Amino acid sequence: MPHGINGLDIRLPNERTVLARMRGTQDRIADAITTFAGTMLFVYLHAAWFTVWIAFNEGLFGYSAVWDPYPFGLLTMIVSLEAIFLSTFVMVSQNRQAIREKVRADLDFETNIRSEVWSAHIGHALGVDPQQVEQAVQTLLAQNQAKLNGVEQTPSAREPID
């Protein structure tokens, strides 16, 4: 069954639907890695891994078990490579977040335009004077801006609006 007026679908696209269409396999992988890397489980696993690595390579399980003696050059290289890749995944996720924010802003803008057009049509149908409404809006915006800036309002600015 069609939604809207005269069979026209006037609904805005859902933000999640738009983003889902834009999301590829690489994006899902990057998001999954970044999501896991941001958990305490990730921290605990690394703490355990470092503890075991250092214990083995300090000879706590016998010197025949040592494969990366102090100063742990192999561990240092692995951790450095992991940091490089994790920072790249974080940047990819940040870029995707920026895209999500842009989609959200575009949908918000479209919603605002639709609301403004509908309000103008409804106001016209009700015989409302758009200049009077705009003057009231400007007054309210000036009052709110003055409050945000901590400026004392003049008595005329505090008068009620019709």
C-alpha positions as a printed Julia matrix, in Angstrom:
162×3 Matrix{Float64}:
  0.0     0.0    0.0
  1.56    3.33  -1.02
  2.34    5.9    1.63
  1.93    9.63   1.32
 -0.18   11.88  -0.82
 -1.67   10.69  -4.12
  0.41    7.51  -3.96
  3.71    9.42  -3.57
  6.12    8.08  -0.97
  7.09   11.17   1.01
  9.01    9.36   3.74
 12.69   10.04   4.24
 15.08    7.13   3.79
 16.16    5.53   7.04
 19.71    6.46   7.99
 20.62    2.86   8.78
 19.29    1.66   5.43
 21.37    4.26   3.57
 24.5     3.36   5.54
 23.93   -0.39   5.13
 23.87    0.02   1.34
 27.18    1.91   1.5
 28.91   -0.64   3.74
 31.13   -3.21   2.06
 32.98   -6.28   3.29
 36.15   -4.32   4.02
 34.16   -1.81   6.07
 32.55   -4.61   8.1
 35.97   -6.16   8.78
 37.48   -2.82   9.83
 34.51   -2.09  12.09
 34.69   -5.55  13.69
 38.41   -5.22  14.4
 38.05   -1.7   15.77
 35.09   -2.73  17.9
 37.03   -5.66  19.38
 40.19   -3.57  19.87
 38.18   -1.13  21.95
 37.17   -3.71  24.57
 38.67   -4.73  27.89
 38.86   -8.32  26.59
 41.39   -7.06  24.06
 43.42   -5.49  26.88
 43.25   -8.66  29.01
 44.3   -10.89  26.1
 47.28   -8.65  25.39
 48.28   -8.52  29.04
 48.18  -12.33  29.19
 50.03  -12.65  25.88
 52.81  -10.26  27.0
 53.09  -11.99  30.38
 53.45  -15.44  28.79
 55.86  -14.14  26.13
 58.09  -12.44  28.69
 57.93  -15.39  31.11
 59.04  -17.82  28.41
 61.78  -15.52  27.12
 63.15  -14.74  30.57
 63.8   -18.45  30.98
 61.12  -19.17  33.61
 60.26  -22.4   31.75
 63.86  -23.31  30.99
 66.37  -21.74  28.67
 65.48  -24.17  25.87
 62.06  -22.44  25.67
 63.6   -19.0   24.98
 63.04  -17.86  21.39
 63.13  -14.05  21.81
 65.65  -13.12  24.5
 65.71   -9.75  26.22
 65.25   -7.0   24.85
 62.48   -8.93  23.04
 63.15   -7.68  19.51
 60.56   -9.96  17.91
 57.88   -8.94  20.41
 58.74   -5.28  19.8
 58.39   -5.72  16.04
 55.08   -7.59  16.37
 53.65   -4.98  18.73
 54.8    -2.17  16.41
 53.18   -3.8   13.4
 50.0    -4.39  15.4
 49.96   -0.71  16.41
 50.35    0.35  12.78
 47.46   -1.84  11.66
 45.22   -0.93  14.6
 45.76    2.78  14.03
 44.88    2.27  10.36
 41.67    0.44  11.32
 40.81    3.23  13.75
 41.29    5.81  10.98
 39.11    3.76   8.61
 36.4     3.6   11.28
 36.72    7.35  11.92
 36.31    7.99   8.2
 33.2     5.82   8.2
 31.9     7.75  11.22
 32.43   10.98   9.29
 30.43    9.5    6.4
 27.67    8.48   8.84
 27.59   12.02  10.23
 27.36   13.46   6.71
 24.47   11.13   5.82
 22.76   12.05   9.09
 23.28   15.77   8.41
 21.94   15.4    4.86
 18.84   13.58   6.11
 18.37   16.19   8.87
 18.65   18.96   6.28
 16.09   17.25   4.06
 13.78   16.83   7.04
 14.15   20.51   7.92
 13.42   21.6    4.34
 10.34   19.36   4.22
  9.12   20.77   7.55
  9.65   24.32   6.4
  7.77   23.75   3.13
  4.92   21.97   4.9
  4.75   24.71   7.54
  4.62   27.4    4.85
  1.79   25.58   3.06
 -0.14   25.01   6.26
  0.42   28.62   7.31
 -0.76   29.86   3.93
 -3.88   27.67   4.16
 -4.6    29.09   7.63
 -4.03   32.68   6.5
 -0.96   33.27   8.69
  1.24   36.25   7.79
  4.73   34.81   7.07
  6.45   38.14   7.82
  4.92   38.26  11.28
  5.99   34.67  11.94
  9.53   35.39  10.7
  9.74   38.48  12.94
  8.71   36.34  15.94
 11.33   33.73  15.0
 14.05   36.4   14.7
 13.1    37.82  18.1
 13.26   34.39  19.74
 16.59   33.62  18.08
 18.03   36.93  19.29
 16.8    36.24  22.83
 18.31   32.77  22.87
 21.6    34.04  21.45
 21.7    36.73  24.14
 21.14   34.07  26.82
 23.93   31.94  25.38
 26.28   34.93  25.35
 25.26   35.97  28.87
 24.04   39.38  27.67
 21.24   41.09  29.61
 18.11   41.45  27.49
 16.36   44.74  26.97
 12.8    45.01  28.29
 11.36   45.19  24.76
 13.03   41.88  23.85
 11.25   40.19  26.77
  7.77   41.14  25.59
  5.56   38.19  24.69
  5.1    37.35  21.05
  1.61   37.15  19.55
